[in-house]
PDB file of C-alpha atoms in Angstrom:
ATOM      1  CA  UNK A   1     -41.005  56.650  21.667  1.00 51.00           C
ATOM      2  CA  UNK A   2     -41.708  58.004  18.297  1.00 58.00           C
ATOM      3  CA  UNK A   3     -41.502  55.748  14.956  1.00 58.00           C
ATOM      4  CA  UNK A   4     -39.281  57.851  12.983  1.00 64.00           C
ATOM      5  CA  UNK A   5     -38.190  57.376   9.326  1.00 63.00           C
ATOM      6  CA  UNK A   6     -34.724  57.255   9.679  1.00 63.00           C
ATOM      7  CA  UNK A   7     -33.094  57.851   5.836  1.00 64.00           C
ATOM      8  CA  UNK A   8     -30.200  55.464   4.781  1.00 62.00           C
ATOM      9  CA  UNK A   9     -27.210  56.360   3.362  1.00 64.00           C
ATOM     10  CA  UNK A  10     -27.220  55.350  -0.455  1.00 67.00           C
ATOM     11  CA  UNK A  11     -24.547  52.815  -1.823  1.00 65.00           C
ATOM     12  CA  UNK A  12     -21.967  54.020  -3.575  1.00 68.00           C
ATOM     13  CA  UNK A  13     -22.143  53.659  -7.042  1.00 65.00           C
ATOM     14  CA  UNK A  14     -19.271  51.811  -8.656  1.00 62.00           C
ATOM     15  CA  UNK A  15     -18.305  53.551 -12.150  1.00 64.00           C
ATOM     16  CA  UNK A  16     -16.998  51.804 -14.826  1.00 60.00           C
ATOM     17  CA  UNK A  17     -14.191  52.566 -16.013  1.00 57.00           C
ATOM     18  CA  UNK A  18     -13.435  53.255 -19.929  1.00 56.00           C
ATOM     19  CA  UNK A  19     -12.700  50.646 -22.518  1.00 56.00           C
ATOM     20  CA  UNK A  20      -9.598  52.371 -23.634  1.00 55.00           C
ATOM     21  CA  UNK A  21      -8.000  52.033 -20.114  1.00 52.00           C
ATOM     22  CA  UNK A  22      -8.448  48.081 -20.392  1.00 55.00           C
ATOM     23  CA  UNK A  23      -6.875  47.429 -23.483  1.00 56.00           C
ATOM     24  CA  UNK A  24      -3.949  49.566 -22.250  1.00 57.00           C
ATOM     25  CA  UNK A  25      -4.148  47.364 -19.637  1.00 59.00           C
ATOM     26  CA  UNK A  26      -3.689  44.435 -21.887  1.00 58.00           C
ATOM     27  CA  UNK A  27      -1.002  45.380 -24.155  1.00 62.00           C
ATOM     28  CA  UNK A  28       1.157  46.555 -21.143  1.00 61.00           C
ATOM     29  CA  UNK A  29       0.704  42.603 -19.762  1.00 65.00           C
ATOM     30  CA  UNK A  30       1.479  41.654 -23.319  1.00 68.00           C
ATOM     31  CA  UNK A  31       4.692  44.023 -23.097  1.00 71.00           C
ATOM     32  CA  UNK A  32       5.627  42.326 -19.533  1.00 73.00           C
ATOM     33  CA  UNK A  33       5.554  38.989 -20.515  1.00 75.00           C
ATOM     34  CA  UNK A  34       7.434  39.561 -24.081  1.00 81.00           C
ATOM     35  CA  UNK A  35      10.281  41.114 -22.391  1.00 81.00           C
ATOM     36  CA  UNK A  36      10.125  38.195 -19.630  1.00 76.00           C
ATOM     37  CA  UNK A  37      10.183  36.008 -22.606  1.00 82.00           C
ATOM     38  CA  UNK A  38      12.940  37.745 -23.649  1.00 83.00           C
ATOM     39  CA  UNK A  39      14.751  38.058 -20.631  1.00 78.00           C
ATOM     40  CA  UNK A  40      14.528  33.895 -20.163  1.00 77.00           C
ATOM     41  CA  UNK A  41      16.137  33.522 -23.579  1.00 83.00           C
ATOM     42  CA  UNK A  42      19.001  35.987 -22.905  1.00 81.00           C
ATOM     43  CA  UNK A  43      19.842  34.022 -19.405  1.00 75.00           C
ATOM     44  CA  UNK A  44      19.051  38.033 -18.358  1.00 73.00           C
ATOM     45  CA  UNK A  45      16.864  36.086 -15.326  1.00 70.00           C
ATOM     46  CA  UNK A  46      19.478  34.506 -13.315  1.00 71.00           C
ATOM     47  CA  UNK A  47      21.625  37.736 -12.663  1.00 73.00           C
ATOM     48  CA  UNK A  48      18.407  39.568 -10.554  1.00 72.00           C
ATOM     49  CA  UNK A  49      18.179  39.119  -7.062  1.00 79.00           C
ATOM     50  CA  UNK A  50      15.020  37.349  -6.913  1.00 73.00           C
ATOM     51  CA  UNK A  51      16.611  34.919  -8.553  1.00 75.00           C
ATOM     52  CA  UNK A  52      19.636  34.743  -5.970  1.00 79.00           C
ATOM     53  CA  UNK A  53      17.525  34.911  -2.989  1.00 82.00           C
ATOM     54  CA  UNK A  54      15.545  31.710  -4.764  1.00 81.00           C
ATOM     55  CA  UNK A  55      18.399  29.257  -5.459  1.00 86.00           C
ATOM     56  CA  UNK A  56      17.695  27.132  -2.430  1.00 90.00           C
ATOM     57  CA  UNK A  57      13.975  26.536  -4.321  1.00 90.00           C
ATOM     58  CA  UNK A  58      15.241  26.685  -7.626  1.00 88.00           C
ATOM     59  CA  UNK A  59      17.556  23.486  -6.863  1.00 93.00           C
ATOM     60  CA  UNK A  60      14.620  22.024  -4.545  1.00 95.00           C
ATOM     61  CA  UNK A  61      12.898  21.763  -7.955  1.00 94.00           C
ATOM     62  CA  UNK A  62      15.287  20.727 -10.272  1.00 96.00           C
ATOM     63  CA  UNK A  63      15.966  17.717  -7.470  1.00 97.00           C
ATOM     64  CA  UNK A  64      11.808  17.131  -7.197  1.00 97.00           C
ATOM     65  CA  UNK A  65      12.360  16.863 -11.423  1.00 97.00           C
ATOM     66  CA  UNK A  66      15.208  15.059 -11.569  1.00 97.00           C
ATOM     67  CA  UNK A  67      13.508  12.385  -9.251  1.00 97.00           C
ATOM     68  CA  UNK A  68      10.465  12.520 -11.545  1.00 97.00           C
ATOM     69  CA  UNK A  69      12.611  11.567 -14.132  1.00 97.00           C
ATOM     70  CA  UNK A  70      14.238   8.582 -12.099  1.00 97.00           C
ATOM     71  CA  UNK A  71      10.933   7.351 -11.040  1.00 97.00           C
ATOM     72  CA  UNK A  72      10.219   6.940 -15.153  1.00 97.00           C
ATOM     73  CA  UNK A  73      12.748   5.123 -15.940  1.00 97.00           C
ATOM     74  CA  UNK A  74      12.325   3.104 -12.506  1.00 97.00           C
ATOM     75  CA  UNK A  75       9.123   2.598 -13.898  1.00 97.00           C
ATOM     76  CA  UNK A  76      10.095   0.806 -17.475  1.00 97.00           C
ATOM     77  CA  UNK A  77      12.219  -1.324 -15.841  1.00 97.00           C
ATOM     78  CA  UNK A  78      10.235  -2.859 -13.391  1.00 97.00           C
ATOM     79  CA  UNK A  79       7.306  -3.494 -16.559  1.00 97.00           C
ATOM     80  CA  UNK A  80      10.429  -4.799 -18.299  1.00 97.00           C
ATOM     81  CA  UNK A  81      11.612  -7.111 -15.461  1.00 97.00           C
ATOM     82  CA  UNK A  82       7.793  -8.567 -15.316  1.00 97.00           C
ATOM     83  CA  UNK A  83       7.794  -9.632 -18.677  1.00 97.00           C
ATOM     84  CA  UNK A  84      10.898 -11.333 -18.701  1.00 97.00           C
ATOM     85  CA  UNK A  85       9.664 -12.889 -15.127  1.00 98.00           C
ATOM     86  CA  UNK A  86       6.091 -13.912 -17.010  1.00 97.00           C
ATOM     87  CA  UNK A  87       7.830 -15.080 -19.772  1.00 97.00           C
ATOM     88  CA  UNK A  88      10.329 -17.626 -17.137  1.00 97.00           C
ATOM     89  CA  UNK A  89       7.477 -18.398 -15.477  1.00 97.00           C
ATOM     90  CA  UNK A  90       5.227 -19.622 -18.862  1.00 97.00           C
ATOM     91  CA  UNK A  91       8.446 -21.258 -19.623  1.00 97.00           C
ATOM     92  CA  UNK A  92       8.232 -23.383 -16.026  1.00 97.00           C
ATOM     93  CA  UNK A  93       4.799 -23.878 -16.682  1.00 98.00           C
ATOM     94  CA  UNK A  94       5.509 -25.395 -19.982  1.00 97.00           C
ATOM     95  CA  UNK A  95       7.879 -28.173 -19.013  1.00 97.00           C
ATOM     96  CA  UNK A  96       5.700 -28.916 -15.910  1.00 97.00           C
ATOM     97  CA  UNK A  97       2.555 -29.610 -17.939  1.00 97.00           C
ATOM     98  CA  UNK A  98       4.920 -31.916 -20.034  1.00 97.00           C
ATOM     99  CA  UNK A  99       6.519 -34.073 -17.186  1.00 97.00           C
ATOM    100  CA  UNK A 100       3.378 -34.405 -15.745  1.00 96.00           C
ATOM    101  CA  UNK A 101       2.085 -35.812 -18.887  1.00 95.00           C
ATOM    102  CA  UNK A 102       5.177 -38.144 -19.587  1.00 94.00           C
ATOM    103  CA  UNK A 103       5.163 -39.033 -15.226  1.00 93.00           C
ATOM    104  CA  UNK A 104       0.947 -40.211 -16.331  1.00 92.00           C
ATOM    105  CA  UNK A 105       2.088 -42.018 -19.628  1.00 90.00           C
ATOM    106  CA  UNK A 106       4.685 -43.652 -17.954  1.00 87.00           C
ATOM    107  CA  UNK A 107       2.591 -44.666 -14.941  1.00 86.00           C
ATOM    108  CA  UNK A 108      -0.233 -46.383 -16.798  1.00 89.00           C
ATOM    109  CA  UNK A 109      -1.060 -49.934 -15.594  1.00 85.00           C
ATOM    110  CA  UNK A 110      -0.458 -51.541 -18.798  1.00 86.00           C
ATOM    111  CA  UNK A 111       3.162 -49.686 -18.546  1.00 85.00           C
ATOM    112  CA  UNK A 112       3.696 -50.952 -15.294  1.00 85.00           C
ATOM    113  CA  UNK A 113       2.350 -54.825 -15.783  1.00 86.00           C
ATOM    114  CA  UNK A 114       5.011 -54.902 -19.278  1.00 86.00           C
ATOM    115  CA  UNK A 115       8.190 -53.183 -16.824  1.00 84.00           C
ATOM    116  CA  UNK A 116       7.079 -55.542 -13.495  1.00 86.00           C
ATOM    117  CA  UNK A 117       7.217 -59.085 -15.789  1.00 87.00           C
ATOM    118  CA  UNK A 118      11.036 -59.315 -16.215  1.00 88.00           C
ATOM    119  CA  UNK A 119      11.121 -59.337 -12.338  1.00 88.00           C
ATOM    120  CA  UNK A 120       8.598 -61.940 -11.836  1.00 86.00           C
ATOM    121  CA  UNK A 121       5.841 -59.581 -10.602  1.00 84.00           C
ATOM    122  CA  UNK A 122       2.282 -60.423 -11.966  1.00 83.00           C
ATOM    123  CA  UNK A 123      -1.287 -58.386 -11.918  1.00 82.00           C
ATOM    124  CA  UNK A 124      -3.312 -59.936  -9.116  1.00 81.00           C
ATOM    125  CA  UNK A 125      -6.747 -61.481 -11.519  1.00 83.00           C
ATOM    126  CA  UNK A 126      -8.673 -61.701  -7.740  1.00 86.00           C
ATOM    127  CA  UNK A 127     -10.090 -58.120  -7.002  1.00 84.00           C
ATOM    128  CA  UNK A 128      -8.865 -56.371  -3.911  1.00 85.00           C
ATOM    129  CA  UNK A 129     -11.373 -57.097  -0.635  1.00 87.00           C
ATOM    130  CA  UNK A 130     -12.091 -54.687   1.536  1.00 89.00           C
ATOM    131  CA  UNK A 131     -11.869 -55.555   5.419  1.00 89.00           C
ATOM    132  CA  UNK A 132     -14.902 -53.315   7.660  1.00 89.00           C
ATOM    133  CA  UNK A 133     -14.919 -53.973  11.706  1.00 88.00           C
ATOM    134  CA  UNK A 134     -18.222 -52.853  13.273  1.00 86.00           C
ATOM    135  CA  UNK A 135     -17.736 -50.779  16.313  1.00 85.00           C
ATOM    136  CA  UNK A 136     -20.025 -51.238  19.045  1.00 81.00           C
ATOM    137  CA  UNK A 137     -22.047 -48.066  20.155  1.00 77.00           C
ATOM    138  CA  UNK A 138     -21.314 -47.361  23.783  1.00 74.00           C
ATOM    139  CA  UNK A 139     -23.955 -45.999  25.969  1.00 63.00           C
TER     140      UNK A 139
END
């Protein structure tokens, strides 16, 4: 077995190509899309085929937008419905803070001795006892 050099083939050497090419290039993309322009503002668009093969996506989209839109709206009025809900419920709140105070004013002991005389009722002057049994531990 001999070690031979064995020679590679060279890479091919990519050549670049001329400026002038590239800004053809350009202004021909430029060209394309003015005449698409163009072509969208004439309506010229929805008479080619691709177009008429399309339609099934084209109205897929216009659905998929006109649910966008519908999901905006949806969207206001369910901030607007909380509002008016927070606003009911700070209005609940309200009048429940102020029964509860009137129920506490009205429910004082003084209050209660002064309505409880006409009917004969007096405060007890003895304080209350308190009655404890002892259980018995069983072993």
């Amino acid at each position: 077995m001999d070690n031979e050099f064995v020679k590679k083939p060279e890479p091919e050497v990519v050549k670049e190509k001329p400026r002038k090419a590239t800004k053809k290039k350009a202004t021909a993309e430029r060209g394309k899309t003015s005449r698409a322009l163009t072509q969208i503002l004439n309506g010229d668009f929805l008479t080619k085929e691709f177009v008429l093969n399309n339609l099934n996506f084209i109205f897929f989209l216009i659905f998929l937008l006109l649910l966008i839109v519908g999901k905006g709206y949806y969207g206001k009025q369910l901030s607007k419905d909380v509002e008016t809900t927070q606003k009911e419920l700070d209005e609940v709140m309200a009048e429940y803070v102020e029964a509860k105070a009137k129920l506490e004013e009205d429910t004082r002991r003084q209050v209660l001795v002064e309505k409880l005389e006409s009917r004969g009722l007096k405060e007890t002057v003895n304080p209350t006892k308190v009655i404890r049994i002892k259980e018995k531990k069983q072993r």
